[in-house]
Amino acid sequence: MTISIPDFSSTRVVVAGDVMLDRYLFGSTGRISPEAPVPVVHVQQSDNRPGGAGNVAVNLAALGVTTSLVGVVGKDEAARSLATILGERGIACAFAEAADRPTITKTRVQSRGQQLIRLDEEKAAAMPGDAVASALAGTLAGAGAVILSDYGKGALADVQAMIQACRDAGVPVLVDPKGSDFDKYRGASLITPNQSEFEAVAGVATSDEDLVARARAMMETLDLDALLVTRSEKGMLLVERGGEPLFLSTQAREVYDVTGAGDTVIASLAAAVASGQSLASAAALANLAAGLVVRKIGVATVTPGELSAALHQRGQGGRGLVDLDTLLALVAESHDRKERVIMTNGCFDVLHAGHVAYLEEAKSLGDRLIVAVNDDDSVRRLKGESRPVNALEDRMLVLAGLAAVDWVVPFSEDTPAHLIEAVLPDVLVKGGDYKPEDIAGAREVLQNGGEVRVLAFRDGHSSSRIIDRLRDE
C-alpha cells in the first residue's frame, strides 16, 4: 500500500482522557544510604513531560496538528507545570480542576541509565458529575477527530456521554481502551487495543482467521465501525465494517523501547483520519510511525519529516517536490538526526546518464541530497529561447524519481545564491570546472562551517548534444 503524508496544518484533533505529569530525576550514585540499604542519588537534572493523554496530545502537536486536550487535574503546582509545558507546544488545554485529588504525577528516579524507583501520586477515582464530558462537548466544533485516551484513572467515567456527543456532532471518535470492560466503549468509531488486551476480552485467537472472526464479533457486539489490533512485532490488524481485513507487517527494524508506542499509533491514526484519509491509509501511516517511535528511548514522538525520510528509505515516496518553507523544516529535522545534507543545482533539462552519475556521487558525500532546479524563465535566460525542452514540473518529477535525490526545490533567479544562503547545506556541490570560490552560495556555506566540492561531469554526456542529435534526425 502506498503511504502518503497529509498536510496536517489545517487539521484539528481533540484528546480527552487521563492526563499525567511524568517527572524525571537524573543523578549519580556513589554510595549506599546509612539509613537503609538503598543507593543515594545525587540529583543533577530534572525533566517534566506530559504523560498519559497528555503524551497523545504531544504526539499530535509534533505532527503539526492543531490539538486540544481535555482532562482532570488537581489544584496544585503539577497542574500548573503541565499546563505550561503543553501551552509551549501549542496545545489548548480544557482542564477540569478537582480539589479532592492531586494531578496524577509519576516521578522516576534514574541513575546510570537505570530506573531506581517510581513514585506515583494519584487518586484513581471517577470524576463526579459530567465536568469532563461537558468540557469535551465545548471543544468539538471544527474537530476532525476525537481521541479518548483511557488509563483507568477516572477521567473517562462518563465515556458513553462523550461517545454520544461525538456521534451527535458527526466527529469520528477513536478510543485507546483500558481494562477488560470494552462494553463501555459501545458506539465508538474505532478502538485500538493491543492483542493481549483484545484477547483478554474476546478470547485467545488460534490463527489469523480466528483473530479476524473475533474482531468482527466484537465490532458487532459493541456497534463499532472498525477495530485496530496492534500486534507488537507482528504489526497491526485493521478490520472495518463491510471491508476486507488489512494485515500490516511491522516497520521496526530495531526496537529499543515500546514506551508510548500506543500513544503514537492512535495520534497518527486520528491525525490522518481527520485529514481526510481512509482508515486503511491512516492505519498504514500509524504503522510506519510506530516503527519509528520504538527505535527511540523513552516516551517519544515522530514528525512529518521523519515519516517522509522513512518513506524515502523504503522507496515509497517521502521525497520529491517541496517549497522553501517545507525544505527548511526538513533540513532542520535532518540536522536534528545528525544527518549530513548535500545540495546541488542545475537546469537538468534533458536528464541523461551523466546527470545520474553526478547526482549519485553527490549523494555519496552525505545522507540527504537537495537538488535546486532553475525555473523555465531562468533556463531561457541562460540557454536561449528554445529551452527548456521540458517544463519545470516535468524536470522536477523526473529528478524526484531518482533514488539518490531526496528533495527537489525550484528557484527563479539566475543563480540559487539566496536559496543556498537560506538552506546552508553541510556540503555544496557543483559539477564542471568551477573554482570553489566562484560557486554561488559558496562563501556563506564555508562561513557556516560547511564544505564546497566540485565534481567532474562524465565525458560524452550533455543535454545540448542530445538535443542536437534529435534535431539532426
CSV table of C-alpha atoms in Angstrom, one decimal:
chain,number,residue,atom,x,y,z
A,1,MET,CA,0.0,0.0,0.0
A,2,THR,CA,1.3,3.4,-1.0
A,3,ILE,CA,1.6,5.7,2.1
A,4,SER,CA,1.1,9.5,1.8
A,5,ILE,CA,1.7,12.1,4.5
A,6,PRO,CA,-1.1,14.6,4.7
A,7,ASP,CA,-0.7,18.3,5.3
A,8,PHE,CA,-1.7,18.4,9.0
A,9,SER,CA,-1.6,22.2,9.3
A,10,SER,CA,-5.3,22.6,8.8
A,11,THR,CA,-6.3,19.5,10.8
A,12,ARG,CA,-7.7,19.7,14.4
A,13,VAL,CA,-8.0,16.8,16.8
A,14,VAL,CA,-9.3,16.8,20.4
A,15,VAL,CA,-7.9,14.4,23.0
A,16,ALA,CA,-9.8,13.6,26.2
A,17,GLY,CA,-8.6,11.3,29.0
A,18,ASP,CA,-6.3,10.8,31.9
A,19,VAL,CA,-3.6,13.5,31.8
A,20,MET,CA,-0.5,13.0,33.8
A,21,LEU,CA,2.8,14.7,34.6
A,22,ASP,CA,5.9,12.5,34.1
A,23,ARG,CA,8.7,13.8,36.3
A,24,TYR,CA,12.2,12.5,35.8
A,25,LEU,CA,15.1,13.0,38.3
A,26,PHE,CA,18.5,12.1,37.0
A,27,GLY,CA,21.6,11.8,39.1
A,28,SER,CA,24.7,9.9,40.0
A,29,THR,CA,25.1,7.2,42.7
A,30,GLY,CA,28.2,6.6,44.6
A,31,ARG,CA,27.3,5.3,48.0
A,32,ILE,CA,24.6,3.4,50.0
A,33,SER,CA,22.5,5.3,52.5
A,34,PRO,CA,23.4,4.7,56.1
A,35,GLU,CA,19.7,4.8,56.9
A,36,ALA,CA,18.7,1.8,54.7
A,37,PRO,CA,20.3,-0.5,52.1
A,38,VAL,CA,19.4,1.8,49.2
A,39,PRO,CA,21.6,3.9,46.9
A,40,VAL,CA,21.9,7.7,47.5
A,41,VAL,CA,21.1,9.6,44.3
A,42,HIS,CA,22.7,13.0,43.9
A,43,VAL,CA,20.1,14.7,41.7
A,44,GLN,CA,21.7,16.8,39.0
A,45,GLN,CA,18.9,17.2,36.5
A,46,SER,CA,15.2,17.1,36.4
A,47,ASP,CA,12.7,17.0,33.5
A,48,ASN,CA,8.9,17.3,33.4
A,49,ARG,CA,7.0,15.8,30.5
A,50,PRO,CA,3.3,15.3,29.7
A,51,GLY,CA,2.1,11.8,30.2
A,52,GLY,CA,-1.0,9.7,29.6
A,53,ALA,CA,-3.5,11.6,27.4
A,54,GLY,CA,-1.0,14.5,27.5
A,55,ASN,CA,1.5,12.4,25.6
A,56,VAL,CA,-1.1,11.6,22.9
A,57,ALA,CA,-1.6,15.4,22.6
A,58,VAL,CA,2.1,15.9,22.3
A,59,ASN,CA,2.3,13.3,19.5
A,60,LEU,CA,-0.4,15.2,17.6
A,61,ALA,CA,1.3,18.5,18.0
A,62,ALA,CA,4.6,17.0,16.8
A,63,LEU,CA,2.8,16.2,13.5
A,64,GLY,CA,1.6,19.8,13.2
A,65,VAL,CA,-2.0,19.1,14.2
A,66,THR,CA,-3.9,21.8,16.0
A,67,THR,CA,-4.6,20.0,19.3
A,68,SER,CA,-7.0,20.5,22.2
A,69,LEU,CA,-6.7,18.4,25.4
A,70,VAL,CA,-9.4,17.7,27.9
A,71,GLY,CA,-8.8,16.1,31.3
A,72,VAL,CA,-8.7,16.3,35.1
A,73,VAL,CA,-6.0,17.9,37.2
A,74,GLY,CA,-5.7,18.9,40.8
A,75,LYS,CA,-5.3,22.4,42.1
A,76,ASP,CA,-1.5,22.1,42.5
A,77,GLU,CA,1.9,23.0,41.2
A,78,ALA,CA,1.9,19.9,39.0
A,79,ALA,CA,-1.2,21.1,37.1
A,80,ARG,CA,0.4,24.5,36.5
A,81,SER,CA,3.6,22.9,35.3
A,82,LEU,CA,1.7,20.6,33.0
A,83,ALA,CA,-0.4,23.4,31.5
A,84,THR,CA,2.8,25.4,30.9
A,85,ILE,CA,4.6,22.6,29.1
A,86,LEU,CA,1.5,21.9,26.9
A,87,GLY,CA,1.0,25.5,26.2
A,88,GLU,CA,4.5,25.9,24.9
A,89,ARG,CA,3.8,23.1,22.4
A,90,GLY,CA,0.7,25.0,21.2
A,91,ILE,CA,-1.8,22.6,22.8
A,92,ALA,CA,-5.0,24.2,24.1
A,93,CYS,CA,-6.0,22.8,27.5
A,94,ALA,CA,-9.5,22.5,28.8
A,95,PHE,CA,-8.9,21.0,32.2
A,96,ALA,CA,-11.5,20.3,34.9
A,97,GLU,CA,-10.0,21.0,38.3
A,98,ALA,CA,-10.7,18.7,41.2
A,99,ALA,CA,-10.0,19.8,44.7
A,100,ASP,CA,-10.2,16.3,46.1
A,101,ARG,CA,-7.3,14.8,44.1
A,102,PRO,CA,-3.8,15.7,43.0
A,103,THR,CA,-2.7,15.9,39.4
A,104,ILE,CA,-1.6,12.4,38.5
A,105,THR,CA,2.2,12.6,38.8
A,106,LYS,CA,4.7,9.8,38.2
A,107,THR,CA,8.2,10.6,39.4
A,108,ARG,CA,11.0,8.4,38.1
A,109,VAL,CA,14.5,8.4,39.7
A,110,GLN,CA,17.2,7.4,37.3
A,111,SER,CA,20.9,6.9,37.5
A,112,ARG,CA,23.4,5.5,35.0
A,113,GLY,CA,20.6,4.7,32.6
A,114,GLN,CA,18.6,2.7,35.1
A,115,GLN,CA,15.3,3.5,36.8
A,116,LEU,CA,15.8,3.0,40.5
A,117,ILE,CA,12.3,3.8,41.7
A,118,ARG,CA,9.0,5.3,40.6
A,119,LEU,CA,6.8,7.3,42.9
A,120,ASP,CA,3.1,7.7,41.9
A,121,GLU,CA,0.8,10.5,43.2
A,122,GLU,CA,-2.7,9.8,42.2
A,123,LYS,CA,-6.3,9.2,43.3
A,124,ALA,CA,-7.7,6.9,40.7
A,125,ALA,CA,-11.4,7.5,41.1
A,126,ALA,CA,-14.3,8.6,38.9
A,127,MET,CA,-14.6,12.3,38.4
A,128,PRO,CA,-18.0,13.2,39.9
A,129,GLY,CA,-20.6,14.8,37.6
A,130,ASP,CA,-20.2,15.5,33.9
A,131,ALA,CA,-17.4,18.0,34.1
A,132,VAL,CA,-15.1,16.2,31.6
A,133,ALA,CA,-17.9,15.3,29.2
A,134,SER,CA,-19.1,19.0,29.3
A,135,ALA,CA,-15.6,20.2,28.7
A,136,LEU,CA,-15.3,17.8,25.7
A,137,ALA,CA,-18.6,19.0,24.2
A,138,GLY,CA,-17.3,22.5,24.2
A,139,THR,CA,-14.3,21.6,22.1
A,140,LEU,CA,-16.0,19.6,19.3
A,141,ALA,CA,-16.7,22.5,16.9
A,142,GLY,CA,-14.3,22.2,14.0
A,143,ALA,CA,-12.7,19.0,15.2
A,144,GLY,CA,-11.8,16.4,12.6
A,145,ALA,CA,-11.5,13.6,15.1
A,146,VAL,CA,-11.6,12.9,18.9
A,147,ILE,CA,-9.3,10.5,20.8
A,148,LEU,CA,-10.5,9.1,24.1
A,149,SER,CA,-7.3,8.0,26.0
A,150,ASP,CA,-8.2,5.8,28.9
A,151,TYR,CA,-5.6,4.9,31.5
A,152,GLY,CA,-8.2,3.8,34.0
A,153,LYS,CA,-7.7,6.9,36.3
A,154,GLY,CA,-11.3,8.2,36.3
A,155,ALA,CA,-11.4,11.0,33.7
A,156,LEU,CA,-13.5,8.9,31.3
A,157,ALA,CA,-16.1,7.8,33.9
A,158,ASP,CA,-18.8,9.2,31.6
A,159,VAL,CA,-17.3,7.8,28.4
A,160,GLN,CA,-20.7,6.9,26.9
A,161,ALA,CA,-21.8,10.5,27.1
A,162,MET,CA,-18.6,11.5,25.4
A,163,ILE,CA,-19.0,9.0,22.6
A,164,GLN,CA,-22.6,10.1,22.1
A,165,ALA,CA,-21.6,13.8,22.0
A,166,CYS,CA,-19.0,13.0,19.3
A,167,ARG,CA,-21.6,10.9,17.3
A,168,ASP,CA,-24.1,13.7,17.5
A,169,ALA,CA,-21.5,16.2,16.3
A,170,GLY,CA,-20.6,13.9,13.4
A,171,VAL,CA,-17.0,13.6,14.6
A,172,PRO,CA,-15.2,10.3,14.5
A,173,VAL,CA,-14.2,9.1,18.0
A,174,LEU,CA,-11.3,6.8,18.4
A,175,VAL,CA,-10.6,5.0,21.8
A,176,ASP,CA,-7.4,3.7,23.3
A,177,PRO,CA,-9.1,1.2,25.7
A,178,LYS,CA,-8.1,0.1,29.2
A,179,GLY,CA,-9.2,-2.9,31.3
A,180,SER,CA,-11.4,-5.8,30.3
A,181,ASP,CA,-14.8,-4.0,30.1
A,182,PHE,CA,-15.0,-2.9,26.5
A,183,ASP,CA,-18.8,-2.6,26.7
A,184,LYS,CA,-18.4,1.0,28.0
A,185,TYR,CA,-16.9,1.9,24.6
A,186,ARG,CA,-20.0,0.8,22.7
A,187,GLY,CA,-20.7,3.0,19.7
A,188,ALA,CA,-17.2,4.3,19.2
A,189,SER,CA,-15.9,4.7,15.6
A,190,LEU,CA,-12.9,2.6,16.4
A,191,ILE,CA,-10.9,1.1,19.3
A,192,THR,CA,-7.2,0.3,19.3
A,193,PRO,CA,-6.4,-2.5,21.8
A,194,ASN,CA,-3.2,-4.4,21.7
A,195,GLN,CA,-3.5,-8.1,21.1
A,196,SER,CA,-3.2,-9.0,24.8
A,197,GLU,CA,-5.9,-6.5,25.7
A,198,PHE,CA,-8.1,-7.7,22.9
A,199,GLU,CA,-7.7,-11.4,23.7
A,200,ALA,CA,-8.4,-10.8,27.4
A,201,VAL,CA,-11.9,-9.7,26.3
A,202,ALA,CA,-12.5,-11.7,23.1
A,203,GLY,CA,-10.6,-14.9,23.9
A,204,VAL,CA,-7.3,-16.2,22.6
A,205,ALA,CA,-7.1,-16.4,18.8
A,206,THR,CA,-5.6,-19.6,17.4
A,207,SER,CA,-4.9,-18.2,13.9
A,208,ASP,CA,-5.1,-15.0,11.9
A,209,GLU,CA,-8.5,-16.1,10.6
A,210,ASP,CA,-9.7,-16.7,14.1
A,211,LEU,CA,-8.4,-13.2,15.1
A,212,VAL,CA,-10.4,-11.6,12.3
A,213,ALA,CA,-13.5,-13.5,13.3
A,214,ARG,CA,-13.3,-12.5,16.9
A,215,ALA,CA,-12.7,-8.9,15.8
A,216,ARG,CA,-15.8,-8.9,13.7
A,217,ALA,CA,-17.8,-10.4,16.5
A,218,MET,CA,-16.6,-7.7,18.9
A,219,MET,CA,-17.5,-5.0,16.4
A,220,GLU,CA,-21.0,-6.4,16.0
A,221,THR,CA,-21.5,-6.6,19.8
A,222,LEU,CA,-20.1,-3.1,20.5
A,223,ASP,CA,-21.5,-1.4,17.4
A,224,LEU,CA,-18.1,-0.3,16.3
A,225,ASP,CA,-17.3,0.9,12.8
A,226,ALA,CA,-13.8,-0.5,12.9
A,227,LEU,CA,-11.2,-2.2,15.2
A,228,LEU,CA,-7.4,-1.9,15.1
A,229,VAL,CA,-5.4,-4.5,16.9
A,230,THR,CA,-1.7,-3.7,17.5
A,231,ARG,CA,0.3,-6.9,17.5
A,232,SER,CA,3.8,-5.8,18.6
A,233,GLU,CA,6.4,-7.5,16.3
A,234,LYS,CA,3.6,-8.8,14.1
A,235,GLY,CA,2.4,-5.4,13.1
A,236,MET,CA,-1.3,-4.5,13.1
A,237,LEU,CA,-4.7,-5.8,12.0
A,238,LEU,CA,-7.4,-3.4,10.8
A,239,VAL,CA,-10.9,-4.7,10.5
A,240,GLU,CA,-13.6,-2.4,9.1
A,241,ARG,CA,-17.3,-3.0,8.9
A,242,GLY,CA,-18.1,-4.5,5.5
A,243,GLY,CA,-14.4,-4.4,4.4
A,244,GLU,CA,-11.6,-6.9,3.9
A,245,PRO,CA,-9.2,-7.3,6.9
A,246,LEU,CA,-5.9,-5.5,6.5
A,247,PHE,CA,-2.8,-7.0,8.0
A,248,LEU,CA,0.1,-4.6,8.2
A,249,SER,CA,3.6,-6.0,8.9
A,250,THR,CA,5.8,-4.3,11.4
A,251,GLN,CA,8.0,-1.5,10.1
A,252,ALA,CA,10.5,-1.5,13.0
A,253,ARG,CA,13.9,-3.0,12.2
A,254,GLU,CA,15.3,-2.2,15.7
A,255,VAL,CA,13.2,-2.0,18.9
A,256,TYR,CA,14.7,-0.1,21.8
A,257,ASP,CA,11.7,1.0,23.8
A,258,VAL,CA,7.9,0.4,23.2
A,259,THR,CA,7.0,3.0,25.9
A,260,GLY,CA,4.3,5.3,24.5
A,261,ALA,CA,4.1,3.5,21.1
A,262,GLY,CA,0.3,3.1,21.6
A,263,ASP,CA,0.0,6.9,22.0
A,264,THR,CA,1.9,7.4,18.8
A,265,VAL,CA,-0.3,4.9,16.9
A,266,ILE,CA,-3.7,6.4,17.9
A,267,ALA,CA,-2.4,10.0,17.5
A,268,SER,CA,-1.1,9.4,13.9
A,269,LEU,CA,-4.2,7.4,13.1
A,270,ALA,CA,-6.6,10.1,14.2
A,271,ALA,CA,-4.5,12.8,12.5
A,272,ALA,CA,-4.7,11.0,9.2
A,273,VAL,CA,-8.4,10.3,9.6
A,274,ALA,CA,-9.1,14.0,10.5
A,275,SER,CA,-7.1,15.0,7.4
A,276,GLY,CA,-9.5,13.0,5.1
A,277,GLN,CA,-7.5,9.8,4.6
A,278,SER,CA,-9.3,6.4,4.6
A,279,LEU,CA,-8.9,4.2,7.6
A,280,ALA,CA,-6.7,1.8,5.7
A,281,SER,CA,-4.3,4.6,4.6
A,282,ALA,CA,-4.4,6.1,8.2
A,283,ALA,CA,-3.5,2.7,9.7
A,284,ALA,CA,-0.6,2.3,7.3
A,285,LEU,CA,0.7,5.7,8.3
A,286,ALA,CA,0.2,4.8,12.0
A,287,ASN,CA,2.1,1.6,11.5
A,288,LEU,CA,5.0,3.5,10.0
A,289,ALA,CA,5.0,6.0,12.9
A,290,ALA,CA,5.0,3.1,15.4
A,291,GLY,CA,8.0,1.6,13.7
A,292,LEU,CA,9.9,4.8,14.1
A,293,VAL,CA,9.0,5.6,17.7
A,294,VAL,CA,10.0,2.2,19.1
A,295,ARG,CA,13.5,2.9,17.9
A,296,LYS,CA,13.8,5.8,20.3
A,297,ILE,CA,14.5,5.6,24.0
A,298,GLY,CA,11.7,6.7,26.4
A,299,VAL,CA,8.4,8.3,25.6
A,300,ALA,CA,8.9,9.9,22.2
A,301,THR,CA,7.1,11.4,19.1
A,302,VAL,CA,7.6,11.4,15.4
A,303,THR,CA,7.4,14.3,13.0
A,304,PRO,CA,6.3,14.6,9.3
A,305,GLY,CA,9.9,15.0,8.3
A,306,GLU,CA,10.8,11.7,10.0
A,307,LEU,CA,7.9,9.9,8.3
A,308,SER,CA,9.0,11.4,5.0
A,309,ALA,CA,12.6,10.2,5.5
A,310,ALA,CA,11.4,6.7,6.4
A,311,LEU,CA,9.2,6.5,3.3
A,312,HIS,CA,12.2,7.6,1.2
A,313,GLN,CA,14.3,4.9,2.6
A,314,ARG,CA,11.6,2.4,1.7
A,315,GLY,CA,11.3,3.7,-1.8
A,316,GLN,CA,7.7,4.6,-1.3
A,317,GLY,CA,7.7,8.4,-1.8
A,318,GLY,CA,8.6,10.6,1.1
A,319,ARG,CA,10.8,12.6,-1.3
A,320,GLY,CA,10.0,15.0,-4.1
A,321,LEU,CA,8.9,18.5,-4.8
A,322,VAL,CA,9.0,20.9,-1.9
A,323,ASP,CA,8.7,24.6,-1.4
A,324,LEU,CA,11.3,26.6,0.6
A,325,ASP,CA,9.5,26.6,3.9
A,326,THR,CA,9.0,22.8,3.8
A,327,LEU,CA,12.6,22.3,2.7
A,328,LEU,CA,13.9,24.3,5.6
A,329,ALA,CA,11.8,22.3,8.1
A,330,LEU,CA,13.1,19.0,6.5
A,331,VAL,CA,16.7,20.2,6.7
A,332,ALA,CA,16.3,21.2,10.3
A,333,GLU,CA,14.9,17.8,11.2
A,334,SER,CA,17.7,16.1,9.2
A,335,HIS,CA,20.3,18.1,11.3
A,336,ASP,CA,18.5,17.1,14.5
A,337,ARG,CA,19.1,13.5,13.4
A,338,LYS,CA,22.8,14.3,12.8
A,339,GLU,CA,22.4,13.7,9.1
A,340,ARG,CA,24.7,15.4,6.5
A,341,VAL,CA,22.8,17.5,4.0
A,342,ILE,CA,24.2,17.9,0.4
A,343,MET,CA,22.9,20.5,-2.1
A,344,THR,CA,23.5,21.0,-5.8
A,345,ASN,CA,21.7,22.9,-8.6
A,346,GLY,CA,21.2,23.0,-12.3
A,347,CYS,CA,18.7,23.1,-15.2
A,348,PHE,CA,18.5,19.3,-15.7
A,349,ASP,CA,16.6,19.9,-18.9
A,350,VAL,CA,17.2,16.5,-20.6
A,351,LEU,CA,18.2,14.1,-17.9
A,352,HIS,CA,21.0,11.7,-19.0
A,353,ALA,CA,23.4,9.1,-17.6
A,354,GLY,CA,26.0,11.8,-16.8
A,355,HIS,CA,23.4,13.6,-14.6
A,356,VAL,CA,22.6,10.4,-12.8
A,357,ALA,CA,26.2,9.5,-12.1
A,358,TYR,CA,26.9,13.1,-10.9
A,359,LEU,CA,23.9,13.0,-8.5
A,360,GLU,CA,24.8,9.6,-7.2
A,361,GLU,CA,28.4,10.8,-6.5
A,362,ALA,CA,26.9,13.9,-4.8
A,363,LYS,CA,24.7,11.8,-2.6
A,364,SER,CA,27.6,9.6,-1.5
A,365,LEU,CA,29.0,12.7,0.3
A,366,GLY,CA,26.3,12.6,2.9
A,367,ASP,CA,22.8,11.5,3.9
A,368,ARG,CA,20.3,13.8,2.2
A,369,LEU,CA,20.6,15.3,-1.3
A,370,ILE,CA,18.7,18.5,-2.3
A,371,VAL,CA,18.6,19.4,-6.0
A,372,ALA,CA,17.7,23.0,-6.8
A,373,VAL,CA,16.3,23.5,-10.3
A,374,ASN,CA,16.1,26.6,-12.5
A,375,ASP,CA,12.5,27.5,-13.4
A,376,ASP,CA,11.6,27.8,-17.0
A,377,ASP,CA,12.2,31.6,-17.3
A,378,SER,CA,15.7,31.4,-15.8
A,379,VAL,CA,16.5,28.5,-18.2
A,380,ARG,CA,15.5,30.6,-21.1
A,381,ARG,CA,17.7,33.4,-19.9
A,382,LEU,CA,20.7,31.1,-19.5
A,383,LYS,CA,20.2,28.8,-22.5
A,384,GLY,CA,18.1,30.7,-25.1
A,385,GLU,CA,14.5,30.9,-26.2
A,386,SER,CA,14.4,27.3,-27.4
A,387,ARG,CA,15.0,26.0,-23.9
A,388,PRO,CA,13.9,24.3,-21.8
A,389,VAL,CA,12.7,21.3,-23.7
A,390,ASN,CA,11.0,20.0,-20.6
A,391,ALA,CA,8.9,22.2,-18.3
A,392,LEU,CA,9.9,22.8,-14.7
A,393,GLU,CA,7.4,20.4,-13.2
A,394,ASP,CA,8.4,17.6,-15.5
A,395,ARG,CA,12.1,18.1,-14.8
A,396,MET,CA,11.5,18.1,-11.1
A,397,LEU,CA,9.3,15.0,-11.2
A,398,VAL,CA,12.0,13.1,-13.1
A,399,LEU,CA,14.7,14.2,-10.6
A,400,ALA,CA,12.5,13.3,-7.6
A,401,GLY,CA,12.2,9.7,-9.0
A,402,LEU,CA,15.9,9.1,-8.7
A,403,ALA,CA,17.0,7.0,-5.7
A,404,ALA,CA,19.8,9.4,-5.0
A,405,VAL,CA,17.6,12.5,-4.7
A,406,ASP,CA,15.7,13.4,-1.5
A,407,TRP,CA,14.2,16.8,-2.2
A,408,VAL,CA,13.8,19.0,-5.3
A,409,VAL,CA,13.1,22.7,-5.0
A,410,PRO,CA,12.7,25.3,-7.7
A,411,PHE,CA,14.3,28.8,-7.9
A,412,SER,CA,13.6,31.7,-10.3
A,413,GLU,CA,16.8,33.7,-10.1
A,414,ASP,CA,19.8,33.2,-12.5
A,415,THR,CA,21.7,31.6,-9.6
A,416,PRO,CA,20.5,29.8,-6.4
A,417,ALA,CA,22.6,32.0,-4.1
A,418,HIS,CA,19.7,33.2,-2.0
A,419,LEU,CA,18.3,29.7,-1.8
A,420,ILE,CA,21.6,28.3,-0.7
A,421,GLU,CA,22.1,31.0,1.9
A,422,ALA,CA,18.7,30.1,3.4
A,423,VAL,CA,19.4,26.3,3.5
A,424,LEU,CA,23.1,26.4,4.4
A,425,PRO,CA,23.8,22.8,3.5
A,426,ASP,CA,26.7,20.9,5.0
A,427,VAL,CA,28.2,20.3,1.6
A,428,LEU,CA,27.6,22.4,-1.5
A,429,VAL,CA,28.3,20.5,-4.7
A,430,LYS,CA,28.7,21.8,-8.3
A,431,GLY,CA,29.7,20.0,-11.4
A,432,GLY,CA,32.2,21.2,-14.0
A,433,ASP,CA,35.4,23.2,-13.9
A,434,TYR,CA,34.4,25.8,-11.4
A,435,LYS,CA,36.7,27.1,-8.7
A,436,PRO,CA,35.0,26.7,-5.3
A,437,GLU,CA,35.1,30.5,-4.6
A,438,ASP,CA,33.2,31.2,-7.9
A,439,ILE,CA,30.3,29.0,-7.0
A,440,ALA,CA,27.0,30.8,-6.0
A,441,GLY,CA,26.5,30.5,-2.3
A,442,ALA,CA,29.9,29.0,-1.6
A,443,ARG,CA,31.1,31.9,0.7
A,444,GLU,CA,28.0,31.5,3.0
A,445,VAL,CA,28.3,27.8,3.2
A,446,LEU,CA,32.0,28.0,4.1
A,447,GLN,CA,31.4,30.7,6.7
A,448,ASN,CA,28.8,28.4,8.2
A,449,GLY,CA,31.4,25.6,8.6
A,450,GLY,CA,30.3,23.7,5.5
A,451,GLU,CA,32.2,22.3,2.6
A,452,VAL,CA,32.2,23.2,-1.1
A,453,ARG,CA,33.0,20.4,-3.6
A,454,VAL,CA,33.5,20.4,-7.4
A,455,LEU,CA,32.7,17.1,-9.2
A,456,ALA,CA,33.5,16.3,-12.7
A,457,PHE,CA,30.8,15.6,-15.2
A,458,ARG,CA,31.0,12.3,-17.1
A,459,ASP,CA,32.6,12.9,-20.6
A,460,GLY,CA,30.4,12.5,-23.6
A,461,HIS,CA,27.1,13.4,-22.0
A,462,SER,CA,25.3,16.7,-22.3
A,463,SER,CA,21.7,17.9,-22.8
A,464,SER,CA,22.7,20.1,-25.7
A,465,ARG,CA,24.4,17.2,-27.5
A,466,ILE,CA,21.3,15.1,-27.1
A,467,ILE,CA,19.0,17.9,-28.4
A,468,ASP,CA,21.3,18.5,-31.4
A,469,ARG,CA,21.2,14.8,-32.3
A,470,LEU,CA,17.4,14.8,-32.1
A,471,ARG,CA,17.3,17.8,-34.4
A,472,ASP,CA,19.6,16.2,-36.9
A,473,GLU,CA,17.3,13.2,-37.1
